[in-house]
Short mmCIF file of C-alpha atoms in Angstrom, two decimals:
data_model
loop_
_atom_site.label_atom_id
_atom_site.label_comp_id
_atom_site.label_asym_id
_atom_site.label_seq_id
_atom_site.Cartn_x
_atom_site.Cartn_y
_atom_site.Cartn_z
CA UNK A 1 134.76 124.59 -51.44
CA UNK A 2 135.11 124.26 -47.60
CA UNK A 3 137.91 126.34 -45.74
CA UNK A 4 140.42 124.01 -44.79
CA UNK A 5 142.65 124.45 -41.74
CA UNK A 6 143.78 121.28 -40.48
CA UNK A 7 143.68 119.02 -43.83
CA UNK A 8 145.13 122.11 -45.96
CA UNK A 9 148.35 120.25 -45.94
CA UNK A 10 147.45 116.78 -46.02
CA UNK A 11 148.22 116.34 -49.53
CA UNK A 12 151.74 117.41 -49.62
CA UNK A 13 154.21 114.89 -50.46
CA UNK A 14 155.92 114.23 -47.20
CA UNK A 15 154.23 116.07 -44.89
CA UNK A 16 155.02 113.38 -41.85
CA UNK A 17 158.67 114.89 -41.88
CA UNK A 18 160.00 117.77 -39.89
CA UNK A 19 161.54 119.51 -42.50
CA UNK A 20 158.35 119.39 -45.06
CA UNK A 21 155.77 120.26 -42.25
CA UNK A 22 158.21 123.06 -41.24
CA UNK A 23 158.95 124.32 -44.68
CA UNK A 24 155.08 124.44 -44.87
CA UNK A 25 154.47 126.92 -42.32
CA UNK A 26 154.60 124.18 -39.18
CA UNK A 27 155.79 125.43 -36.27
CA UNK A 28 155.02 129.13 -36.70
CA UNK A 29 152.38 129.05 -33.79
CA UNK A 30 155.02 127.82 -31.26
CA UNK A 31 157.14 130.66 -31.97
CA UNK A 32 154.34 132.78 -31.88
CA UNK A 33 153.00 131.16 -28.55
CA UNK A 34 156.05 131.58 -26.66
CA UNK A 35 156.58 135.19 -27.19
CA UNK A 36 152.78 135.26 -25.80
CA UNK A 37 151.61 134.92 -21.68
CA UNK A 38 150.13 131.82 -20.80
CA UNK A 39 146.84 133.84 -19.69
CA UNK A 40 147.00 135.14 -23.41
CA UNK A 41 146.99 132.14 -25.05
CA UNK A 42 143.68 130.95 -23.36
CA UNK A 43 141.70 133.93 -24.17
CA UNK A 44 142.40 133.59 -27.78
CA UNK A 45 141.34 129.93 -27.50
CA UNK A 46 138.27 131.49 -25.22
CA UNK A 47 137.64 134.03 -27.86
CA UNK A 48 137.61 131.25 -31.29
CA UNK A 49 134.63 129.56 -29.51
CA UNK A 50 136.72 126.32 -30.10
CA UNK A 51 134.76 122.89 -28.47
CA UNK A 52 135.73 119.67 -27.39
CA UNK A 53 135.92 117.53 -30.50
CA UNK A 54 135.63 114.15 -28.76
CA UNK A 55 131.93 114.20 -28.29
CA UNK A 56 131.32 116.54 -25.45
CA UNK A 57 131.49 119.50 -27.28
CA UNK A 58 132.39 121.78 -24.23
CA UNK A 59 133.87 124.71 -24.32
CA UNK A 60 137.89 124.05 -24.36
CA UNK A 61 139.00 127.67 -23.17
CA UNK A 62 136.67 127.59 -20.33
CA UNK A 63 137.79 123.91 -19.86
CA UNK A 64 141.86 125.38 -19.61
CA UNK A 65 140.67 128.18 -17.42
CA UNK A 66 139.62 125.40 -14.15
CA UNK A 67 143.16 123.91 -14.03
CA UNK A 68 144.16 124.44 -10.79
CA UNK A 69 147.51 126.33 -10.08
CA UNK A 70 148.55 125.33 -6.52
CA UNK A 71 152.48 126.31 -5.97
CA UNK A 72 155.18 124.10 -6.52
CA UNK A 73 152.72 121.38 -7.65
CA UNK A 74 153.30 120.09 -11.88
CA UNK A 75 150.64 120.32 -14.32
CA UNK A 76 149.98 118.07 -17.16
CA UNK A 77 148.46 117.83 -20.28
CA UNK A 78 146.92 114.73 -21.61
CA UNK A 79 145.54 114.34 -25.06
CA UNK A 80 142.88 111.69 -26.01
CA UNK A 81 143.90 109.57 -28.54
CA UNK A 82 141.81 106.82 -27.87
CA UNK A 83 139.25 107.24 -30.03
CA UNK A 84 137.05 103.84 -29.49
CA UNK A 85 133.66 105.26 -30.74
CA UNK A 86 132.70 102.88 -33.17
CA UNK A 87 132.68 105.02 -36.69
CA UNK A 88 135.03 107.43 -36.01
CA UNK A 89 138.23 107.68 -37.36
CA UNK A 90 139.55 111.31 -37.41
CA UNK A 91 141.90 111.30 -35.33
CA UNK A 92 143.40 108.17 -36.95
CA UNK A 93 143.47 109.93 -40.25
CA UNK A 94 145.63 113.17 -38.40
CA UNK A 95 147.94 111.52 -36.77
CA UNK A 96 148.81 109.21 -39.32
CA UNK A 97 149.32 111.68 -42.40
CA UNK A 98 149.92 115.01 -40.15
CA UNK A 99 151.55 113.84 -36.70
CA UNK A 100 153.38 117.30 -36.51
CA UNK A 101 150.03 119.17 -36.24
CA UNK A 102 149.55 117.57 -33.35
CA UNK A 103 152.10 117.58 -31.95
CA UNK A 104 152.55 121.52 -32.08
CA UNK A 105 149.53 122.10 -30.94
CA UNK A 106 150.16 120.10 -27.69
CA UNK A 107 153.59 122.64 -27.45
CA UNK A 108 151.38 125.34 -27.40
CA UNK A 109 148.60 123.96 -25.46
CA UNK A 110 151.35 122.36 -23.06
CA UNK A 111 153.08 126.16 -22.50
CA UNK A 112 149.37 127.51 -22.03
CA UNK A 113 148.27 125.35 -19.17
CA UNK A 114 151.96 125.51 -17.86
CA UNK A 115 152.83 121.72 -18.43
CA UNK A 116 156.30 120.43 -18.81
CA UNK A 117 155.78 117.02 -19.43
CA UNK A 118 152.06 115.49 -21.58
CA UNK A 119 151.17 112.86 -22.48
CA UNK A 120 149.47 111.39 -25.73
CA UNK A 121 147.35 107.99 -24.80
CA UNK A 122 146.85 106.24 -27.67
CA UNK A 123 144.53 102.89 -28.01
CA UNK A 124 146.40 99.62 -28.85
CA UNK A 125 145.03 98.98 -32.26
CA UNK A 126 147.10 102.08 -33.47
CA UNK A 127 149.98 100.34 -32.83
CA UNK A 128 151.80 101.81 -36.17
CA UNK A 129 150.97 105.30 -35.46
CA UNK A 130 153.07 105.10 -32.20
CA UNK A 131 156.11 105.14 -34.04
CA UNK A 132 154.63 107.50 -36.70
CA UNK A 133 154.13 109.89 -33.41
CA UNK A 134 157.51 109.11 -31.73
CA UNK A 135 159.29 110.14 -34.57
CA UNK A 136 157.54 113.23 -34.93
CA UNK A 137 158.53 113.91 -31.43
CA UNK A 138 162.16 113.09 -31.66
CA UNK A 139 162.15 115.28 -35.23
CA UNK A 140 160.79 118.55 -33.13
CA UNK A 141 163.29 117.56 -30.71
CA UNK A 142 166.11 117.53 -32.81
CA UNK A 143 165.18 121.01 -33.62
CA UNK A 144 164.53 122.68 -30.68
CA UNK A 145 160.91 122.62 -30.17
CA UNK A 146 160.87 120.00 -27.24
CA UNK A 147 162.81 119.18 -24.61
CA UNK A 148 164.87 121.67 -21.84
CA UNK A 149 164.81 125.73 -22.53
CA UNK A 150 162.80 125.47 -26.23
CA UNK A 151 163.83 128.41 -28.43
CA UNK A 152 165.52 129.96 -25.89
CA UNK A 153 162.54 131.19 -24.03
CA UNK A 154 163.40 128.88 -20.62
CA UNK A 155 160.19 126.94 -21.48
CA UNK A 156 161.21 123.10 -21.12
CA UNK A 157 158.29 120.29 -22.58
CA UNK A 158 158.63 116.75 -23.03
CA UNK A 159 155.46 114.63 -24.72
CA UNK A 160 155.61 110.91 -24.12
CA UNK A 161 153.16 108.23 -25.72
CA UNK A 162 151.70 105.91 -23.44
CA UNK A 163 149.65 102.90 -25.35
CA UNK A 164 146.21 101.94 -24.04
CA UNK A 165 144.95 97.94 -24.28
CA UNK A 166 142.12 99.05 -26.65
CA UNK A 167 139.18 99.83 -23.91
CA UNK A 168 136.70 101.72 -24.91
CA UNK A 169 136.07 102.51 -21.52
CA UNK A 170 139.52 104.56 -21.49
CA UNK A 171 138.04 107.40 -23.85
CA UNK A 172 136.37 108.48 -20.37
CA UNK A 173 138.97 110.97 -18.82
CA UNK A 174 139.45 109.40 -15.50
CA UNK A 175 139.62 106.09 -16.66
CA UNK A 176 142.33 106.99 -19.15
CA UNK A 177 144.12 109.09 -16.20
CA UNK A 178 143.58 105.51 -14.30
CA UNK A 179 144.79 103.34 -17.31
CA UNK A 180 147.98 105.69 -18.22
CA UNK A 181 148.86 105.74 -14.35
CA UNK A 182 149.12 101.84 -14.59
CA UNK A 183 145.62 100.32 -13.13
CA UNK A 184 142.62 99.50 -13.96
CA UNK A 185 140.89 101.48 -16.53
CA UNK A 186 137.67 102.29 -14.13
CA UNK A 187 136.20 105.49 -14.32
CA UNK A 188 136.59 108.00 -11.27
CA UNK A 189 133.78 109.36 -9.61
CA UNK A 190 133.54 113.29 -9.60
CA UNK A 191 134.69 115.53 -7.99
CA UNK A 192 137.18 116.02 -7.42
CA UNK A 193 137.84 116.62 -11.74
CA UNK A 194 141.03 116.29 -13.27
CA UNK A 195 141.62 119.78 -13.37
CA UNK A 196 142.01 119.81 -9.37
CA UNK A 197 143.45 116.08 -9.18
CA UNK A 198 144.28 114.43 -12.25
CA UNK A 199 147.56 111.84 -13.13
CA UNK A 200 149.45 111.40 -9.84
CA UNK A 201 146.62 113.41 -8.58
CA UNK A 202 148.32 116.70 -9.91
CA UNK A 203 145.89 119.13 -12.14
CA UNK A 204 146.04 117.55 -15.26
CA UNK A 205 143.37 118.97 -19.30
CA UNK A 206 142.60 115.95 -21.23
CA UNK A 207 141.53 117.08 -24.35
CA UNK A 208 141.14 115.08 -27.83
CA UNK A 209 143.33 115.27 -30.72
CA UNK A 210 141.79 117.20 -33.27
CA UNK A 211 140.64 119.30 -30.11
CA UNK A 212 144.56 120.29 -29.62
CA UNK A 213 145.34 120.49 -33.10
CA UNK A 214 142.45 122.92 -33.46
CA UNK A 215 144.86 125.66 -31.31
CA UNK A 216 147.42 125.56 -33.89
CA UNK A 217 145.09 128.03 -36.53
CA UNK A 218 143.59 129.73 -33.44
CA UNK A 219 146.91 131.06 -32.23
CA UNK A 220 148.71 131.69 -36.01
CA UNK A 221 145.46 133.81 -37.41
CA UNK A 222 143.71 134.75 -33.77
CA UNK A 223 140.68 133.38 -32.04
CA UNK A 224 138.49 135.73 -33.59
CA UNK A 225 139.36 134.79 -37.50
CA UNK A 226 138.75 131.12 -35.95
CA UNK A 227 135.37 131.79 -34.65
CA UNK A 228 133.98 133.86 -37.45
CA UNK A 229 134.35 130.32 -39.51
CA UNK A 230 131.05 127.88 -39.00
CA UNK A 231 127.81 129.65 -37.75
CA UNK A 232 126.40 130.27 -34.30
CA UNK A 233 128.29 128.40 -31.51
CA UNK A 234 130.31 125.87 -34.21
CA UNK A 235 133.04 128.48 -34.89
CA UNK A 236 135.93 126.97 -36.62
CA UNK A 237 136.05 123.35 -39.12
CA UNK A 238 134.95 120.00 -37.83
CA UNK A 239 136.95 116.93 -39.49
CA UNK A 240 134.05 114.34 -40.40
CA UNK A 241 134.88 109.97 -40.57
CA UNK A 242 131.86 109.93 -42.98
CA UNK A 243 131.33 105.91 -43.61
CA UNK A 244 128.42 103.58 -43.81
CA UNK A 245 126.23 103.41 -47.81
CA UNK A 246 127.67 106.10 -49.20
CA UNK A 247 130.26 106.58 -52.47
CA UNK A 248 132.90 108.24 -50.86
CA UNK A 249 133.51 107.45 -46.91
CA UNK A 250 136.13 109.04 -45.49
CA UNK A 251 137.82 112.04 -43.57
CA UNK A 252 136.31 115.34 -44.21
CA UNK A 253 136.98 118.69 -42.52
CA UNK A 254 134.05 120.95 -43.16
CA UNK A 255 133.13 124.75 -41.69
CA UNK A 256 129.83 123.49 -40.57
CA UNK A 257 127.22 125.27 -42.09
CA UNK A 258 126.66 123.07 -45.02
CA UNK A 259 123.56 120.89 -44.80
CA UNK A 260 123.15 117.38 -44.21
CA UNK A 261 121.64 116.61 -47.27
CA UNK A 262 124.76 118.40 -48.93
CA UNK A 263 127.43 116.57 -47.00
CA UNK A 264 125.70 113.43 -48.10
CA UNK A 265 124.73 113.61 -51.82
CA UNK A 266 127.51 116.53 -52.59
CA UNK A 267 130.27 115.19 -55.14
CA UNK A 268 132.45 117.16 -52.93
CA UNK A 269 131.94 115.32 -49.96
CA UNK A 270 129.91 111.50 -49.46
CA UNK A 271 129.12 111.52 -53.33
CA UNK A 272 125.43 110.31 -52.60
CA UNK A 273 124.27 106.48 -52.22
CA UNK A 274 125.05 103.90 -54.23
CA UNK A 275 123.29 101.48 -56.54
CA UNK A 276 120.51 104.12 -56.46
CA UNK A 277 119.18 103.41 -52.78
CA UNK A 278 117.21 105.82 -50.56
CA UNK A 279 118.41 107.05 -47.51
CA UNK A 280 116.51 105.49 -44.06
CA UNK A 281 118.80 106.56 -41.63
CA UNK A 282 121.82 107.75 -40.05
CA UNK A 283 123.84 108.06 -37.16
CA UNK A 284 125.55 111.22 -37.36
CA UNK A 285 128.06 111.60 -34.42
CA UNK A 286 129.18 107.92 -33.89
CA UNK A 287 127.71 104.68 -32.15
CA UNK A 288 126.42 106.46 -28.92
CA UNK A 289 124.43 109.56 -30.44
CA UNK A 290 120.37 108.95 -31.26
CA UNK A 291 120.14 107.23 -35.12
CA UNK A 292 117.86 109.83 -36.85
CA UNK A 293 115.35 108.50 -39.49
CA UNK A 294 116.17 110.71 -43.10
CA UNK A 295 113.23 112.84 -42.42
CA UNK A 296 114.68 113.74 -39.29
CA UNK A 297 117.73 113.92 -40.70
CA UNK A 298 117.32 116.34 -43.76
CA UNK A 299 114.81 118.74 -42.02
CA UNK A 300 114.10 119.49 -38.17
CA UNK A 301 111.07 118.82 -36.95
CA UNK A 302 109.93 122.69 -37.95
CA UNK A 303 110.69 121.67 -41.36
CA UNK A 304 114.21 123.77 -41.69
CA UNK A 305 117.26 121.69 -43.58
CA UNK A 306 119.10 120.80 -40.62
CA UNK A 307 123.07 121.91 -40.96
CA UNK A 308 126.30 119.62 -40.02
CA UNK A 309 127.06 121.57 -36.40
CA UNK A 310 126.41 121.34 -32.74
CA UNK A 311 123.12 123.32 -32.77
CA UNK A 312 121.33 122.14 -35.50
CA UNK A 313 122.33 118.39 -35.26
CA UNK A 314 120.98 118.29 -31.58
CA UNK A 315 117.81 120.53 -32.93
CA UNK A 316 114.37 118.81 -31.43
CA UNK A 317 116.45 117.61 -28.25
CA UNK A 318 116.65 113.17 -28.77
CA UNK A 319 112.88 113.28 -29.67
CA UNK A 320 113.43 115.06 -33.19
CA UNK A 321 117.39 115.34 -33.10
CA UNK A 322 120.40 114.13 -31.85
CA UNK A 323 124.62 114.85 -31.66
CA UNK A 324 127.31 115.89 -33.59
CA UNK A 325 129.23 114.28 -31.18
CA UNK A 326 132.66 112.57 -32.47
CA UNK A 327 131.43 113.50 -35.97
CA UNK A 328 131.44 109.63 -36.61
CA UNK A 329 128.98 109.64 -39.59
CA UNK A 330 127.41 106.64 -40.28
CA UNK A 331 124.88 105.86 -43.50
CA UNK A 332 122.20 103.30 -44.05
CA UNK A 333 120.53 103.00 -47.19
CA UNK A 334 116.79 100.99 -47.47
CA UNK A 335 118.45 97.29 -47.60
CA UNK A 336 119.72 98.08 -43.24
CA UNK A 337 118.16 96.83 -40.86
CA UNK A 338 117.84 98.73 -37.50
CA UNK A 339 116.94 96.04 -35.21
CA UNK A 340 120.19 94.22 -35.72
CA UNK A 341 122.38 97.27 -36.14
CA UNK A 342 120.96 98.28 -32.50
CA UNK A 343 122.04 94.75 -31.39
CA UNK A 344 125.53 95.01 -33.04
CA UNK A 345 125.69 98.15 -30.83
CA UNK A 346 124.44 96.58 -27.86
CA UNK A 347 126.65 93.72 -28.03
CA UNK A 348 129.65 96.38 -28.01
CA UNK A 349 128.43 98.49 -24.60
CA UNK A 350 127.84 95.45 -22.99
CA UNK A 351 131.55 94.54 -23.85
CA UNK A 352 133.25 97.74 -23.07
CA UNK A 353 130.98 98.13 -19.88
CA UNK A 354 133.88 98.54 -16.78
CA UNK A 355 131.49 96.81 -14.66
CA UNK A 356 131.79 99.19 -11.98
CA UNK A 357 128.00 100.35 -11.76
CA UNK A 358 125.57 97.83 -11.71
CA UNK A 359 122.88 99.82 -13.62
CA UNK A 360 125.31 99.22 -16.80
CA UNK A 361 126.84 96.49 -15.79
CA UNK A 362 123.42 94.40 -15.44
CA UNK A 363 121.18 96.76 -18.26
CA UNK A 364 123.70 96.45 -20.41
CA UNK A 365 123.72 92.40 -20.71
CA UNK A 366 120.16 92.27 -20.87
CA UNK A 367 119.52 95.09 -23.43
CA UNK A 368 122.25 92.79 -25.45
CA UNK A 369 120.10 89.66 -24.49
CA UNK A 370 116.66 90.74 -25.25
CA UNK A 371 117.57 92.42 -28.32
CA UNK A 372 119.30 89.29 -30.21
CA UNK A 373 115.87 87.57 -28.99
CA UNK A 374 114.24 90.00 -31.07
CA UNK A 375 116.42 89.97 -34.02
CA UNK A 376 116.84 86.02 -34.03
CA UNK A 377 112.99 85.92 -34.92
CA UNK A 378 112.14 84.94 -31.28
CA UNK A 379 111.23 88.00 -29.65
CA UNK A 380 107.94 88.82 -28.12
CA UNK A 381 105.71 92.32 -28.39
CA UNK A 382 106.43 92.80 -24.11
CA UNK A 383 110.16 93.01 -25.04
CA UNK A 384 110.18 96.35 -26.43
CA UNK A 385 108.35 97.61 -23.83
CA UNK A 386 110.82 95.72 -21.57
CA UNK A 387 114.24 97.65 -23.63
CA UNK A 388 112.61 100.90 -23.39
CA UNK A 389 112.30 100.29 -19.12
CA UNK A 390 115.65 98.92 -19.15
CA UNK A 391 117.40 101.90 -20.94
CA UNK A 392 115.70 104.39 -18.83
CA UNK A 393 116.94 102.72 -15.36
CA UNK A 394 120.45 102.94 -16.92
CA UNK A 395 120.74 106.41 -18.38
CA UNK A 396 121.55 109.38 -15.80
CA UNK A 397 122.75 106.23 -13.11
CA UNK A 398 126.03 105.60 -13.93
CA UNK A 399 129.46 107.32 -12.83
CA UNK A 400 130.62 107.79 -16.74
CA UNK A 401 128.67 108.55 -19.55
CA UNK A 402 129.24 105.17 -20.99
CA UNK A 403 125.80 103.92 -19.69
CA UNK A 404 124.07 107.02 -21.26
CA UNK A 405 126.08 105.92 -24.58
CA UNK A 406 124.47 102.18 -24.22
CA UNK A 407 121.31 103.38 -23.87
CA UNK A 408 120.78 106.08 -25.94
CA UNK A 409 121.09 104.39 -29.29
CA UNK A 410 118.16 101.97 -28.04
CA UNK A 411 116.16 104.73 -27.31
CA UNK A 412 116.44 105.96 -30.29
CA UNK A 413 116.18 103.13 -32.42
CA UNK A 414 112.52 101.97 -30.11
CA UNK A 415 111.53 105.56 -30.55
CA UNK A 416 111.90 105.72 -34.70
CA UNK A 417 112.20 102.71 -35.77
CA UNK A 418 109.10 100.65 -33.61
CA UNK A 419 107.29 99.59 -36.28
CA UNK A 420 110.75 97.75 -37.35
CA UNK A 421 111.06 96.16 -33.72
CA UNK A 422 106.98 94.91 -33.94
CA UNK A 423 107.69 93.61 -37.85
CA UNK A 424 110.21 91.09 -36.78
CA UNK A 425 108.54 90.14 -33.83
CA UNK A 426 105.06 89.61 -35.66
CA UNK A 427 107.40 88.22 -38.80
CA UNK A 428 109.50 85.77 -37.31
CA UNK A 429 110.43 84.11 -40.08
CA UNK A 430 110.27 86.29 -42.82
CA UNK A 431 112.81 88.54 -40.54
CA UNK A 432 115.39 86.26 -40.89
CA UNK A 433 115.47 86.16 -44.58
CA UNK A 434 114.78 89.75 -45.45
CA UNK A 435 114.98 93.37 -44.09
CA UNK A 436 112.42 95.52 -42.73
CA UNK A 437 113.14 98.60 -45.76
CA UNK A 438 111.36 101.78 -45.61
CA UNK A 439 108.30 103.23 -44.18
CA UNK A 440 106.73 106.64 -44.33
CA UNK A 441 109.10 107.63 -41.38
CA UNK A 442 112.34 106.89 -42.87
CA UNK A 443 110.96 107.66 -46.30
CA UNK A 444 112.92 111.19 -46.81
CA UNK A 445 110.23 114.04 -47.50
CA UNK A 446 112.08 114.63 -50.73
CA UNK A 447 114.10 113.17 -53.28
CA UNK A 448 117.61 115.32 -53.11
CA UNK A 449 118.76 117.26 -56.37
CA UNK A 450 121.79 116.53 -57.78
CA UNK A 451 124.38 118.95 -56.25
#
C-alpha cells in the first residue's frame, strides 16, 4: 500500500468542515510555521526536494528563494487552480473533498514568501468549488487562522478567489497574473519573471495546488522525512487523474516508485483494461506530454520497467520517453485510434492558442487542418511530412510553452504511430469504418501478470 499524505484524510466523513479537518490534525503546520522564520520554512521545502506539480516539475524551494524583497513593496502569492490540461483532474478532486489542505498550505506558504494577501485563480468550469473554497476560507477565519494578527504572532493573511473564463491559456503564469489583474489573458514575455514583477507588478510565486498543499506534510514531519519518500529526484507522493480504458479511473496519490505496468494492471490502482484489451498506448502526464506506445511505456528503451516519476517517465528524452508532467494519465486500449485522438488534440491548441505569436497562432490551425484531412480519409502521404515541418517551426518559437504543448503531441504521435498516419491515408475508406489496432510497436513486449 502507497504512503498517503495528502488523500490520508479524504475518506473521513466531513472532512470539508473546519472542525473535522481540525479535529484531524489540520492546522498543526500553521502553528508550527509561525513559531518558525520565514528563511526556515524555505529550506525545509528546499531540503524535501518538493517540485512543481503543474507540469514543470521545477524545483519549488529554489522557485520561493528568487522572490524579490525590495522594501516597502507587498508580495503575493498566487496559486494555480486552473488546471485546463485536458486529463487532469487532481486538483479538482482536492479542493473539492479537502479544501482546508489547501488552504493551510497557502497560510504557510503565504507567511514563507512574506505575503499578506494570495490569491487562488480558479477556471470557470469549477464554478461549485468556489463556494466549497470560500467557505473554507471564512471557516479558518472564524478561527483565527486568516485575517489581521493570526494566532497572535502579528502575521496578518487574507486569500481571495478570483474566477478565470475557462482559458487554457491562463494555466501559463503571466497570463493568469494578466487574467486575475483584469485583461486579457496573453502571456508575458520574460524577463522580467513574476518573482521580480508579478500582479500589480509587485513580486508575486504562482505555484499549483497540489504544489502548495504538498508544504503542509513537509513542514509537520520535516523536509527530510518528505524527501526520503519516492526515489531519486521524485521525493514525496504524486496525486495521479488516471482515466482513459482502464477499470478504475480516478485520483490516485502514489510515492512514485511503483512501475507503470503496476499502476495500470494493479487492483490497487487502474485495475487493468477492460473487456480483455491490450494496451497500445498512453499519455502519461496529460494532453501536451509525448503519447508513448506500451513498449515504450512498460520498459525504457534499455529494456528497464520504467517507474511512475520525473526521471524515469522522461527516460530516452521524447525519442524513447516522455513527462510526468500534470500526472494526467490517459489509457488507450487496441480499439483507439491515434490519428484522430492527435486531431481531437489539435483541434483543442488551436482553440486555446492566445494568438499572440504567429508561429502558434498560424501552425496551430494548419496542424488542426491537415490532420482532420488525414483522419477524414482524404489525406495525402506529403502531409505527414508536411505536420512533422510544421511542428518543428512552432516548438522553441513561441513566448509560452503552449506552442511546445501543440506540437509535441504531433511529434509524438508521427514519430510512433507513422505507420497509423500512412494506413489511413493508403486506406481511405476502410479508415473511416474501422481502427488502425496494433502493430509490433504498440504490441507490449509482454503480457502483464496478474498483480
Amino acid at each position: 500500500m502507497s504512503k498517503k499524505l495528502l488523500l490520508v484524510n479524504a475518506n473521513v466523513p466531513g472532512i470539508k468542515s473546519y472542525g473535522v479537518y481540525r479535529r484531524e490534525g489540520g492546522y498543526r503546520s500553521v502553528e508550527k510555521a509561525l513559531k518558525m522564520q520565514p528563511a526556515e520554512i524555505v529550506e525545509e521545502v528546499k531540503k524535501s526536494g518538493l517540485r512543481g506539480r503543474g507540469g514543470a516539475g521545477f524545483p519549488t524551494g529554489m522557485k520561493w528563494s528568487f522572490i524579490a524583497k525590495p522594501e516597502g513593496v507587498p508580495r503575493h502569492l498566487v496559486v494555480n487552480a486552473d488546471e485546463s490540461e485536458p486529463g487532469t483532474f487532481k486538483d479538482r478532486y482536492l479542493m473539492e473533498f479537502i479544501p482546508h489542505y489547501l488552504i493551510e498550505g497557502m497560510i504557510v506558504s503565504s507567511f514563507a514568501l512574506g505575503s499578506n494577501v494570495s490569491y487562488i485563480y480558479i477556471r470557470g468550469e469549477y464554478a461549485w468549488i468556489v463556494d466549497i473554497l470560500e467557505q473554507a476560507i471564512a471557516e479558518a477565519k472564524q478561527n483565527g487562522f486568516l485575517g489581521k494578527n493570526i494566532l497572535g504572532t502579528g502575521f496578518d493573511c487574507e486569500i481571495y478567489v478570483q474566477r478565470g473564463a475557462g482559458a487554457y491559456i491562463c494555466g501559463e503564469e503571466t497570463a493568469l497574473i494578466e487574467s486575475l489583474e483584469g485583461k486579457r489573458g496573453n502571456p508575458r514575455i520574460k524577463p522580467p519573471f513574476p518573482a521580480v514583477k508579478g500582479v500589480w507588478e509587485r513580486p508575486t510565486v504562482v505555484n499549483n495546488v497540489e504544489t502548495i498543499a504538498a508544504v503542509v506534510p513537509i513542514i509537520n514531519d520535516g523536509g527530510e522525512e518528505y524527501a526520503k519518500i519516492g526515489v531519486g529526484k521524485s521525493t514525496g507522493t504524486k496525486l495521479i487523474s488516471a482515466c482513459g480504458n482502464i477499470n478504475k479511473p480516478g485520483v490516485y496519490e502514489i510515492d512514485m516508485t511503483i512501475s507503470v505496468e503496476e499502476f495500470i494492471y494493479s487492483d490497487e490502482w487502474c485495475g487493468g483494461i477492460p473487456n480483455g484489451k491490450k494496451l497500445k498506448a498512453c499519455i502519461p502526464g496529460g494532453s501536451s506530454v509525448p503519447i508513448l506506445p506500451a513498449n515504450l511505456l512498460l520498459t525504457t528503451a534499455k529494456g528497464e520497467k520504467r517507474l511512475m516519476n520525473y526521471e524515469s517517465l522522461s527516460d530516452g528524452g521524447f525519442a524513447t520517453g516522455s513527462m510526468m508532467g500534470s500526472g494526467g494519465f490517459i489509457v488507450l486500449d487496441e480499439d483507439q485510434c491515434v490519428v484522430k485522438h492527435t486531431y481531437t488534440l489539435a483541434r483543442f491548441y488551436r482553440h486555446e492558442s492566445c494568438g499572440q505569436c504567429s508561429p502558434c497562432r498560424e501552425g496551430t490551425g494548419w496542424m488542426e487542418k491537415i490532420l482532420k484531412k488525414i483522419d477524414s480519409g482524404k489525406g495525402e502521404l506529403k502531409d505527414i511530412d508536411l505536420l512533422w515541418d510544421i511542428q518543428r517551426k512552432i516548438e522553441g518559437n513561441t513566448i509560452c510553452p503552449l506552442g511546445d504543448a501543440a506540437a509535441w503531441p504531433v511529434a509524438a504521435a508521427i514519430r510512433h504511430f507513422r505507420d497509423e498516419f500512412e494506413w489511413h491515408i493508403l486506406n481511405p475508406e476502410e479508415c473511416l469504418r474501422k481502427n488502425y489496432g496494433l502493430a509490433h510497436y504498440a504490441d507490449p513486449i509482454h503480457v502483464a501478470a496478474v498483480v
